Amino acid sequence: MAKKSWMYAVLEAVQYEMRQDKNMIWIFELTPPVASTPGLPVINLEKEFGRKRVVNTGIDENWMASCVLGAGLAGSKAVTYIPYQGNCMCFQVIQNHAGKLRSMTGGVASMPIVFLLEMTGQTPGFAGQHSDYEIDTYYAHIPGVKTVVPSTPTDAKGMMAAAIRDPNPVCYLYPAGLREMMEDVPNEQFTTPLDKAAVRTTGSDITIVGSGGGMPEVLKATEALQKQGMKVEAIDLRSLKPMDTETLVKSVQKTKHLLTVDQSYYTLCPGAEVIARVAENVRGARFKRVAFPDAPPPASPEMFLWMRPNADHIVAAAKKLVG
Amino acid sequence: MAKKSWMYAVLEAVQYEMRQDKNMIWIFELTPPVASTPGLPVINLEKEFGRKRVVNTGIDENWMASCVLGAGLAGSKAVTYIPYQGNCMCFQVIQNHAGKLRSMTGGVASMPIVFLLEMTGQTPGFAGQHSDYEIDTYYAHIPGVKTVVPSTPTDAKGMMAAAIRDPNPVCYLYPAGLREMMEDVPNEQFTTPLDKAAVRTTGSDITIVGSGGGMPEVLKATEALQKQGMKVEAIDLRSLKPMDTETLVKSVQKTKHLLTVDQSYYTLCPGAEVIARVAENVRGARFKRVAFPDAPPPASPEMFLWMRPNADHIVAAAKKLVG
Amino acid sequence: MSELEHDEVSRETPESDQIASPSRRTFLKGVAGAGAAVSLISKGAWANGEIGFWAKDLPNDKLTEMFRTIVRIRWHERTMVDKMITDPKYRGYNHFYAGQEAVATGVCAALNNKGPFDQLDLVYSTHRPTGHAIAKGVDMKKMAAENDFRATGLNGGYAGEMHLSDKSCGFIGADGMIGPGHVIATGSAFAFRARGSKQVSVVFGGDGTYATPHFHAALNNAALLQLPFIYVLENNLYHQYAHYSYSCPMKDIADAARTYRIPGVVVDGQDVFQVYNAAKTAVDRARAGEGPTLIEAKTYRYYNHWGAPGAEAGQLGAFGYDPLAISSFRPEREVRAWMQRDPVDICRNTLINWGVLTRAQADEIEAAAKKEAIEAFAWADQQPFCKPEDGLKNVFVEGVVPARQFG
Amino acid sequence: MSELEHDEVSRETPESDQIASPSRRTFLKGVAGAGAAVSLISKGAWANGEIGFWAKDLPNDKLTEMFRTIVRIRWHERTMVDKMITDPKYRGYNHFYAGQEAVATGVCAALNNKGPFDQLDLVYSTHRPTGHAIAKGVDMKKMAAENDFRATGLNGGYAGEMHLSDKSCGFIGADGMIGPGHVIATGSAFAFRARGSKQVSVVFGGDGTYATPHFHAALNNAALLQLPFIYVLENNLYHQYAHYSYSCPMKDIADAARTYRIPGVVVDGQDVFQVYNAAKTAVDRARAGEGPTLIEAKTYRYYNHWGAPGAEAGQLGAFGYDPLAISSFRPEREVRAWMQRDPVDICRNTLINWGVLTRAQADEIEAAAKKEAIEAFAWADQQPFCKPEDGLKNVFVEGVVPARQFG
Ligand SMILES: Cc1ncc(C[n+]2csc(CCOP(=O)(O)OP(=O)(O)O)c2C)c(N)n1
Ligand SMILES: Cc1ncc(C[n+]2csc(CCOP(=O)(O)OP(=O)(O)O)c2C)c(N)n1
Ligand SMILES: [Mg+2]
Ligand SMILES: [Mg+2]
C-alpha cells in the first residue's frame, strides 16, 4: 500500500500484466508511459519492455486503436492510450469492428484488448474540443465492448488489471481531470469487476448517481448534504456498459429519489440511462438530472465553470428534489 | 399532390432549393441523386446541376462530410448523402468540428449544411455493420447540430427543405428501411419544423413514442391496440435534438403510461432520453422501453427478426404496462 | 449429366468443355471461340513468369494444388449462381469473385495456412471474400452453410458472406467496410513483430480502397515500423459504379508505394504464377524483417458488383455481365477482352505447357471441384436454421445479453 | 524606456538592438554574435530568391508591409511572453510561432485579405494560430483580448487561442485538432469551384499532419477535383515531443505530392520572399483552375511546443528554449543553428540590400510594432470578463440552450 496517482496506479497494473505476458503491447502517442511516486520505483514501460512492444506513433488515433484490435485478432493482448484530442478519431473502428466482431464471426474473434480513452472536461480556457466531456455516451451505446470509467486510483488500477485480463474489448475511459488525485493503492495486483457499481455512501433519503470526472463533486456534495442531515446513497457507476441495474434499482426502491450527475451533455447523458432503467423498475419515485448543458464548453473560465456541474449545484438540486 | 417515395420527396425538396441557390452543393458516393415517380418528371440532380455542384466521390465519407462543412464555412449551402456503411466514418468531424464551431468561434462560423446520414436496420442477412440501427444516439448526443429522423415521405420532404434553410448544421437521419414507403406528398415546397414531435394518434391510456425506422411498427401496433379498445397516443419524435419535451410531458401527464420503441440498442437509446425527460417532469407514471437488445444484429434472419422490435412486441408490452 | 451432351460452346480443348453447365453458357459466350487467343496469351504470361522465377521451381503437387484452388473457387461461384437462379428457398447473396481467382490463389499459395494459430499467416479479406476464403483453406461446405445463414455454418449463422472467418486456417475474415481492415491488419503485423514471430499479415482490398484515408495510414505505419505486412490491392478497375480513375490520379496504384519507401509491385492478376512470384518475394521480405510490400494485381470481375438470391439477368443485383449494367458503366468490349485472359485457362494451359498436368488430369481436377461445390451446397441445404434466441449470444465471450425487444 | 539604455546584446546592426527588451535577452543569446552569419545567409537567401522572381517585382510598399507583418508577429510573441512571466493575472496560453514568421507572412501576402467575404481567400489555421492570424489581417487588440477570454475579444471569449477566427479577413481560423482542418479546407475550395469563384482555400499544418489519414484525403480529393487548394506544410521538424522522422519516411514531405500528380514544392521557410514566390505560383495556379499545390516550408520554432501563463523557464509549458526540453528532444545546437537564420533578420537585411528600406526605417517599423503589441495587450487587460450565462448562447444561430447544471 502506498500513495499513488491515478496514472501510477494504472501503469503499475499494466506493468504487472506485461511482465506476465511477453507478447503484450502498449501503443501511445503523446503520453509517455512513465509515472513515478515517492518511495516507489519509476515506471517506464517503453524502457522496460522496449520499442517493439511499446511504441510512440504519429498522429493517427484511428491507427492506434486499429492496431490494438489487429494485435488482439492475432492473439496478443494489447492496450492503447488515446489522448483526449483523438478520442473520437478511433470511434468508427471501435463501434463498427471491435464491438461487432465477436458477434459477426459467431464468437470466433479474439480480442483481449483495452482502449484507454482519455477524456477531458477539466481545462477552462481550452474550449470546445479540449474541454469537452462527452464520449461516455458514445462509447456506452456500442454493443460488444465493455465501457468503464473509474473515478479513483484504486479502481483505476483494479479495473485496468481486470480489463487487460478480460477477453472482450474494453473501452476504459480516463477522465483526465482526475490526473492529480492521490490515494493509498495496494502494491500487489488485484482486479475490480467491470460490471458493478460502487455504493460510496449508504443512505435512505436520496440516491445520487455519478461517474468518472463528476464523482469528486458528487462526494463533496454528499458530505455537505449529510452534514445537513440528508441521508445520501452516493453511487459511482464505474461501468457504463454493462450497467449495474440491480444496484441502482435497489437503492431507489429504498430512497424513492434519484438524482443523476454528469459532466457529459444533458441529452442522452449516462444519467438518462440510469433514470430510464430505474423508472422502468421502480414506481412512484422522483427523478432529476444535473448535467452539462447541451452546449460545447466555451473557452472563458467564467462561462465554463458556471456550466460544469459542481457540488453546489448538486446540493441545491438534491434539496429541491427531496424537499 | 402525388404519390411519392421517400427519396423522390427528398430530392424534390433538394431540387427546389438548388434551383433557388445556384451555389448549393450536393456530394454523394454510391447513391446517385436520381429518383422517379409515375406521372412526374425524373429528378436527376447530377444531370440538372452538373458535376461542379453535384459530385460522386471516392470511398471517403469523412471527406464528404468535411467537404460539406468547408463549403458551409465558405458561405455555400451544401448537403452530402452518406451511405449507411460510412455513417460513422464522418462521426468525428461532425461531433468535434461541425457541432462545436459555432460556439468555438463565438457565433461567427457559417454552416448552412445538411448531413444526410443513411441508417439501415432493415436487411436480414447482412449482419453487424450492414443491418445495424444505432447512430441516432451517437448523433443526438452532439451539441450544436440538430439531429432529426423523419419517418414519412411528407416529413422527409418538409424537414429536408427546413434543414437546408436552417443556418445550423443538421444531421438528417434517413432510415433506409423506409425506402419503399409511398404516400401523397405536396408538389410545392413546404417546410416542417425541426423541433416538433408529431402526435400521430391521440389517446388517454398510454403514450407510445417511437421514431424513424421504428414508426411503421408503432403505428401498426397502435391500430391493433385501438381495435382492442386501448386509447393510444402515438408520438413520432421526428427531432432527437432538440427534443420536444413539452409534447412528451403533456401526453404522459394525461396517459400516465409511457412506452418507448427503438430499433436502436437498448442502452442509451433515444427512448432512454424520452423516459428521463418525462420522469423528471411527471410524477407517478409507469415506464417501459422496447428496443433492440445490446447486441450487434446477427446475419441469420431467424435471429435478427426476432430481435428487432415489431408490432407484436409493442402490443404485448403496451398491454403489460397498462394492464 | 445431360449438360455434357448438349454443350454448345466450341473451344480449343474440347475435353474441358464437358464440365460447363448450361447455366454458365451465357457467361461463357465471352470466352467462346477465344481458345486460340487464350493459349497465346498464356504463353506470353508464361514468358513473363520467367522473370519472377519462384513458381517455376515449385514441385508439381504444389502447382497442381494451385490449379485445383482456382477451379474450386470458380465452381463455387458457378454453383452458387445456379442456386440463386434455380432454388427459390436459397437465401444467400454473394459478391462474386469469378475472374479474379488467380489473385487469391497465388497469394495464399505463398502463405502458411496450416498448423497452430500462432504460426499461421493471417489473411484479412473484404466484402468479396469467398475466393480468398477458399484459397486460404476454409471448408467449402461450412462456408456454403454460413452463406445461407445456417446454425452449423462456419460462423453459426452470425456472419453471412460479408463476415466469414475461420481462425483454424488464419482467415481472419471478411469485413463489409472499405478501408478499416487494412489498418487493422497492420495491427496483427505489429503483434508479430512484437513477439518475434515470423508470421505475416496480408490484407486484400480493391481499387476502391486507395481513396480511403486508411490507405495512407496502413502503408505509412507499416513502412515506418517495418511491419511484416502485405497489401494486395486487387485492381478490378471499378468500385461499385465508378471507374477507379474517379478516385485515383494514377494509372498504377502501386506507384503510391514510393511515398512510403516500400516496394510497389504491379502484377498480372490473371496469371496465378506471376501473382505467386510477387507474393513469395513479399512474404520473404516480410519474414526477414524487411517490411511491407504493396502488390497491385490488375484483374477483373466478370459478374456485377453483387448477386442477390432470386436475381434475374438484366437487373441490378443479378450476376452475369448483364446488358443494363454494362451500358451504364462497364463497356461490353472491356468485359469480353478480360474474359479472353481467363485465370482458369491461363493456369491450366501453363501447367499443360510445363508438363505438370495432362489435359485429362486437368479435366479430372475440374470435375472433382465441380462435384465438391455441388455437394457443399447440397450439404448446406440440409443444415438447421438458427434459433432466434441465440441472437443474444456472442456479444461478449461469456453469457448472453438480456432481450429488450419485449419491453 | 529603460531597456533602450541597458541593452547588452552586441549585433552588427546596433540600431535594431535598441528595441530588444530585457525579457528577450536570454532568447536573443542564440542570435547574439551571429550578425555576420545572418547577413551572409540572407545574401544567400536573396540569391536564391532570384529564381522565384515574383517578390523582386513587388512595389516597395508591399515589401515593406511584409517586413511589418513579420515584426508585428514577433513582437506579439515577445509581448505575450512578457505578460505570462510578469502578470500573475494574465490567463492566456499560446502555442508560439516565433521562428516561423516568414511562412505565414509570405503565404498571406499572396492572398486576398480584404473585401467582401465572397471574394476573400480563406485561411485555415492550426493549434498554433496567432502568426497566421496576424498575417491574414486579424486585429491584434481583439485577438489579445480573446486570448485572455474577454467578452469583447475577437470571438467573445468562446474561442481562446486554439479557435481564433475572423470572417472579416477570411481567417476561418484556428483548429485544435491535427488533421481534420485540412480536409475541411478542401470543402471551401470545392465551394469556390462550384460557384465559379476565383477564391482559393489555404490550410496551414505542421509536419505532424503528414501521418494523419487526413493528409491523403485532402490531397487526393483536391487533386482529383482540381480544387483551388493550397496545403502549406510548416515542417518545423517536431510534432510535440517527436522528430518528424518518427512519423514520416521521407526527408522532404513535399515528395508525397507525386502520388497525387500535383506540384510539391520545398521552400526555405525562413526567407519570406521565397515563401511568397512559392505561394504566389500556387495561388496563380489555383485561380487559373489548375488545381492544388503542396508547399513544404522548412522552418523551426524557437520556443517550446506551448507556453502556459505563469510559466517558469526550465519547466514544461514554459517558453524560451529551456534546457530541459532541449536535452529531452531538441539538441541545443539545432536550436542555435536555426536562430542564425532568423526570419526577421533575413527579411530586414534583404530589404536593406534591395534598397527598399534604410536601417532607420526598419527600426522605426519595428518600434511601431512593439508599441502596437504592448498597446494591444494593455487594451485587452481593460476588457470585461464574460458573463457566465452567455455560455448557453452560440450553440445554434438562434436562442439559447437550457441550463442543465442546476437540475
Ligand atoms: C466505408 C464504406 N463505404 C462504402 C461502402 C459500400 N461499398 C461496398 S463495396 C464498395 C466498392 C468497393 O470497391 P473495391 O474496393 O474496388 O472492391 P471491389 O468491389 O471492386 O472488389 C463500396 C463503395 C462500404 N462497404 N464501406
Ligand atoms: C487529432 C489530434 N491528436 C493529437 C493532438 C495533440 N497535439 C497537439 S499539437 C500536436 C503536435 C502537432 O505537430 P505539428 O503538426 O508538427 O505542428 P507544430 O506543433 O509543430 O506546429 C499534437 C500531437 C491533437 N491536437 N489532435
Ligand atoms: Mg474494385
Ligand atoms: Mg511540427
PDB file of N, CA, C and O in Angstrom, chain D residues 10-39:
ATOM      1  N   SER D  10      25.302  42.417 -28.397  1.00  0.00           N
ATOM      2  CA  SER D  10      26.071  43.039 -29.464  1.00  0.00           C
ATOM      3  C   SER D  10      25.682  42.454 -30.811  1.00  0.00           C
ATOM      4  O   SER D  10      25.586  41.248 -30.978  1.00  0.00           O
ATOM      5  N   ARG D  11      25.368  43.286 -31.747  1.00  0.00           N
ATOM      6  CA  ARG D  11      24.987  42.811 -33.075  1.00  0.00           C
ATOM      7  C   ARG D  11      25.614  43.703 -34.118  1.00  0.00           C
ATOM      8  O   ARG D  11      26.073  44.806 -33.839  1.00  0.00           O
ATOM      9  N   GLU D  12      25.621  43.259 -35.318  1.00  0.00           N
ATOM     10  CA  GLU D  12      26.190  44.033 -36.408  1.00  0.00           C
ATOM     11  C   GLU D  12      25.424  45.338 -36.628  1.00  0.00           C
ATOM     12  O   GLU D  12      25.993  46.364 -36.950  1.00  0.00           O
ATOM     13  N   THR D  13      24.135  45.282 -36.470  1.00  0.00           N
ATOM     14  CA  THR D  13      23.319  46.459 -36.730  1.00  0.00           C
ATOM     15  C   THR D  13      22.758  46.990 -35.428  1.00  0.00           C
ATOM     16  O   THR D  13      21.628  46.708 -35.062  1.00  0.00           O
ATOM     17  N   PRO D  14      23.609  47.788 -34.749  1.00  0.00           N
ATOM     18  CA  PRO D  14      23.275  48.178 -33.378  1.00  0.00           C
ATOM     19  C   PRO D  14      21.943  48.893 -33.255  1.00  0.00           C
ATOM     20  O   PRO D  14      21.267  48.756 -32.260  1.00  0.00           O
ATOM     21  N   GLU D  15      21.553  49.660 -34.264  1.00  0.00           N
ATOM     22  CA  GLU D  15      20.298  50.405 -34.135  1.00  0.00           C
ATOM     23  C   GLU D  15      19.141  49.467 -33.773  1.00  0.00           C
ATOM     24  O   GLU D  15      18.306  49.780 -32.962  1.00  0.00           O
ATOM     25  N   SER D  16      19.135  48.344 -34.419  1.00  0.00           N
ATOM     26  CA  SER D  16      17.969  47.474 -34.228  1.00  0.00           C
ATOM     27  C   SER D  16      17.963  46.824 -32.850  1.00  0.00           C
ATOM     28  O   SER D  16      16.937  46.391 -32.366  1.00  0.00           O
ATOM     29  N   ASP D  17      19.147  46.812 -32.213  1.00  0.00           N
ATOM     30  CA  ASP D  17      19.198  46.237 -30.873  1.00  0.00           C
ATOM     31  C   ASP D  17      18.399  47.048 -29.891  1.00  0.00           C
ATOM     32  O   ASP D  17      17.946  46.545 -28.874  1.00  0.00           O
ATOM     33  N   GLN D  18      18.284  48.299 -30.205  1.00  0.00           N
ATOM     34  CA  GLN D  18      17.681  49.189 -29.229  1.00  0.00           C
ATOM     35  C   GLN D  18      16.266  48.820 -28.874  1.00  0.00           C
ATOM     36  O   GLN D  18      15.734  49.259 -27.881  1.00  0.00           O
ATOM     37  N   ILE D  19      15.658  47.999 -29.688  1.00  0.00           N
ATOM     38  CA  ILE D  19      14.292  47.643 -29.334  1.00  0.00           C
ATOM     39  C   ILE D  19      14.197  46.248 -28.718  1.00  0.00           C
ATOM     40  O   ILE D  19      13.129  45.745 -28.483  1.00  0.00           O
ATOM     41  N   ALA D  20      15.348  45.679 -28.449  1.00  0.00           N
ATOM     42  CA  ALA D  20      15.292  44.382 -27.765  1.00  0.00           C
ATOM     43  C   ALA D  20      14.994  44.624 -26.287  1.00  0.00           C
ATOM     44  O   ALA D  20      15.692  45.366 -25.620  1.00  0.00           O
ATOM     45  N   SER D  21      13.974  43.992 -25.782  1.00  0.00           N
ATOM     46  CA  SER D  21      13.617  44.174 -24.370  1.00  0.00           C
ATOM     47  C   SER D  21      14.391  43.178 -23.530  1.00  0.00           C
ATOM     48  O   SER D  21      14.785  42.132 -24.017  1.00  0.00           O
ATOM     49  N   PRO D  22      14.608  43.509 -22.238  1.00  0.00           N
ATOM     50  CA  PRO D  22      15.370  42.600 -21.381  1.00  0.00           C
ATOM     51  C   PRO D  22      14.764  41.210 -21.364  1.00  0.00           C
ATOM     52  O   PRO D  22      15.453  40.221 -21.297  1.00  0.00           O
ATOM     53  N   SER D  23      13.456  41.149 -21.424  1.00  0.00           N
ATOM     54  CA  SER D  23      12.817  39.837 -21.328  1.00  0.00           C
ATOM     55  C   SER D  23      13.174  38.953 -22.520  1.00  0.00           C
ATOM     56  O   SER D  23      12.937  37.775 -22.524  1.00  0.00           O
ATOM     57  N   ARG D  24      13.709  39.550 -23.577  1.00  0.00           N
ATOM     58  CA  ARG D  24      14.064  38.751 -24.737  1.00  0.00           C
ATOM     59  C   ARG D  24      15.552  38.411 -24.732  1.00  0.00           C
ATOM     60  O   ARG D  24      16.058  37.755 -25.634  1.00  0.00           O
ATOM     61  N   ARG D  25      16.277  38.892 -23.721  1.00  0.00           N
ATOM     62  CA  ARG D  25      17.729  38.737 -23.740  1.00  0.00           C
ATOM     63  C   ARG D  25      18.179  37.294 -23.857  1.00  0.00           C
ATOM     64  O   ARG D  25      18.963  36.947 -24.715  1.00  0.00           O
ATOM     65  N   THR D  26      17.680  36.465 -22.955  1.00  0.00           N
ATOM     66  CA  THR D  26      18.080  35.063 -22.975  1.00  0.00           C
ATOM     67  C   THR D  26      17.827  34.502 -24.361  1.00  0.00           C
ATOM     68  O   THR D  26      18.651  33.858 -24.983  1.00  0.00           O
ATOM     69  N   PHE D  27      16.647  34.758 -24.781  1.00  0.00           N
ATOM     70  CA  PHE D  27      16.199  34.319 -26.090  1.00  0.00           C
ATOM     71  C   PHE D  27      17.151  34.785 -27.188  1.00  0.00           C
ATOM     72  O   PHE D  27      17.576  34.026 -28.051  1.00  0.00           O
ATOM     73  N   LEU D  28      17.586  36.043 -27.056  1.00  0.00           N
ATOM     74  CA  LEU D  28      18.454  36.582 -28.095  1.00  0.00           C
ATOM     75  C   LEU D  28      19.875  36.058 -28.013  1.00  0.00           C
ATOM     76  O   LEU D  28      20.630  36.190 -28.959  1.00  0.00           O
ATOM     77  N   LYS D  29      20.196  35.432 -26.908  1.00  0.00           N
ATOM     78  CA  LYS D  29      21.564  34.917 -26.801  1.00  0.00           C
ATOM     79  C   LYS D  29      21.900  34.018 -27.969  1.00  0.00           C
ATOM     80  O   LYS D  29      23.010  33.971 -28.448  1.00  0.00           O
ATOM     81  N   GLY D  30      20.931  33.277 -28.400  1.00  0.00           N
ATOM     82  CA  GLY D  30      21.152  32.362 -29.535  1.00  0.00           C
ATOM     83  C   GLY D  30      21.567  33.112 -30.787  1.00  0.00           C
ATOM     84  O   GLY D  30      22.351  32.620 -31.597  1.00  0.00           O
ATOM     85  N   VAL D  31      21.053  34.287 -30.926  1.00  0.00           N
ATOM     86  CA  VAL D  31      21.333  35.061 -32.132  1.00  0.00           C
ATOM     87  C   VAL D  31      22.556  35.944 -31.935  1.00  0.00           C
ATOM     88  O   VAL D  31      23.190  36.393 -32.875  1.00  0.00           O
ATOM     89  N   ALA D  32      22.888  36.142 -30.659  1.00  0.00           N
ATOM     90  CA  ALA D  32      23.954  37.090 -30.338  1.00  0.00           C
ATOM     91  C   ALA D  32      25.255  36.718 -31.026  1.00  0.00           C
ATOM     92  O   ALA D  32      25.625  35.555 -31.098  1.00  0.00           O
ATOM     93  N   GLY D  33      25.912  37.721 -31.529  1.00  0.00           N
ATOM     94  CA  GLY D  33      27.212  37.480 -32.144  1.00  0.00           C
ATOM     95  C   GLY D  33      27.121  36.798 -33.488  1.00  0.00           C
ATOM     96  O   GLY D  33      28.122  36.492 -34.111  1.00  0.00           O
ATOM     97  N   ALA D  34      25.942  36.573 -33.917  1.00  0.00           N
ATOM     98  CA  ALA D  34      25.786  35.850 -35.172  1.00  0.00           C
ATOM     99  C   ALA D  34      25.398  36.775 -36.307  1.00  0.00           C
ATOM    100  O   ALA D  34      25.010  36.355 -37.371  1.00  0.00           O
ATOM    101  N   GLY D  35      25.524  38.038 -36.038  1.00  0.00           N
ATOM    102  CA  GLY D  35      25.117  39.017 -37.033  1.00  0.00           C
ATOM    103  C   GLY D  35      25.739  38.798 -38.397  1.00  0.00           C
ATOM    104  O   GLY D  35      25.060  38.812 -39.410  1.00  0.00           O
ATOM    105  N   ALA D  36      27.044  38.566 -38.391  1.00  0.00           N
ATOM    106  CA  ALA D  36      27.734  38.369 -39.667  1.00  0.00           C
ATOM    107  C   ALA D  36      27.152  37.199 -40.418  1.00  0.00           C
ATOM    108  O   ALA D  36      26.823  37.285 -41.602  1.00  0.00           O
ATOM    109  N   ALA D  37      27.026  36.113 -39.689  1.00  0.00           N
ATOM    110  CA  ALA D  37      26.461  34.919 -40.312  1.00  0.00           C
ATOM    111  C   ALA D  37      25.099  35.228 -40.910  1.00  0.00           C
ATOM    112  O   ALA D  37      24.791  34.866 -42.031  1.00  0.00           O
ATOM    113  N   VAL D  38      24.318  35.943 -40.118  1.00  0.00           N
ATOM    114  CA  VAL D  38      22.976  36.258 -40.604  1.00  0.00           C
ATOM    115  C   VAL D  38      23.015  36.969 -41.936  1.00  0.00           C
ATOM    116  O   VAL D  38      22.325  36.603 -42.869  1.00  0.00           O
ATOM    117  N   SER D  39      23.887  37.989 -42.030  1.00  0.00           N
ATOM    118  CA  SER D  39      23.806  38.729 -43.291  1.00  0.00           C
ATOM    119  C   SER D  39      24.348  37.901 -44.458  1.00  0.00           C
ATOM    120  O   SER D  39      23.836  37.981 -45.554  1.00  0.00           O
TER     121      SER D  39
END
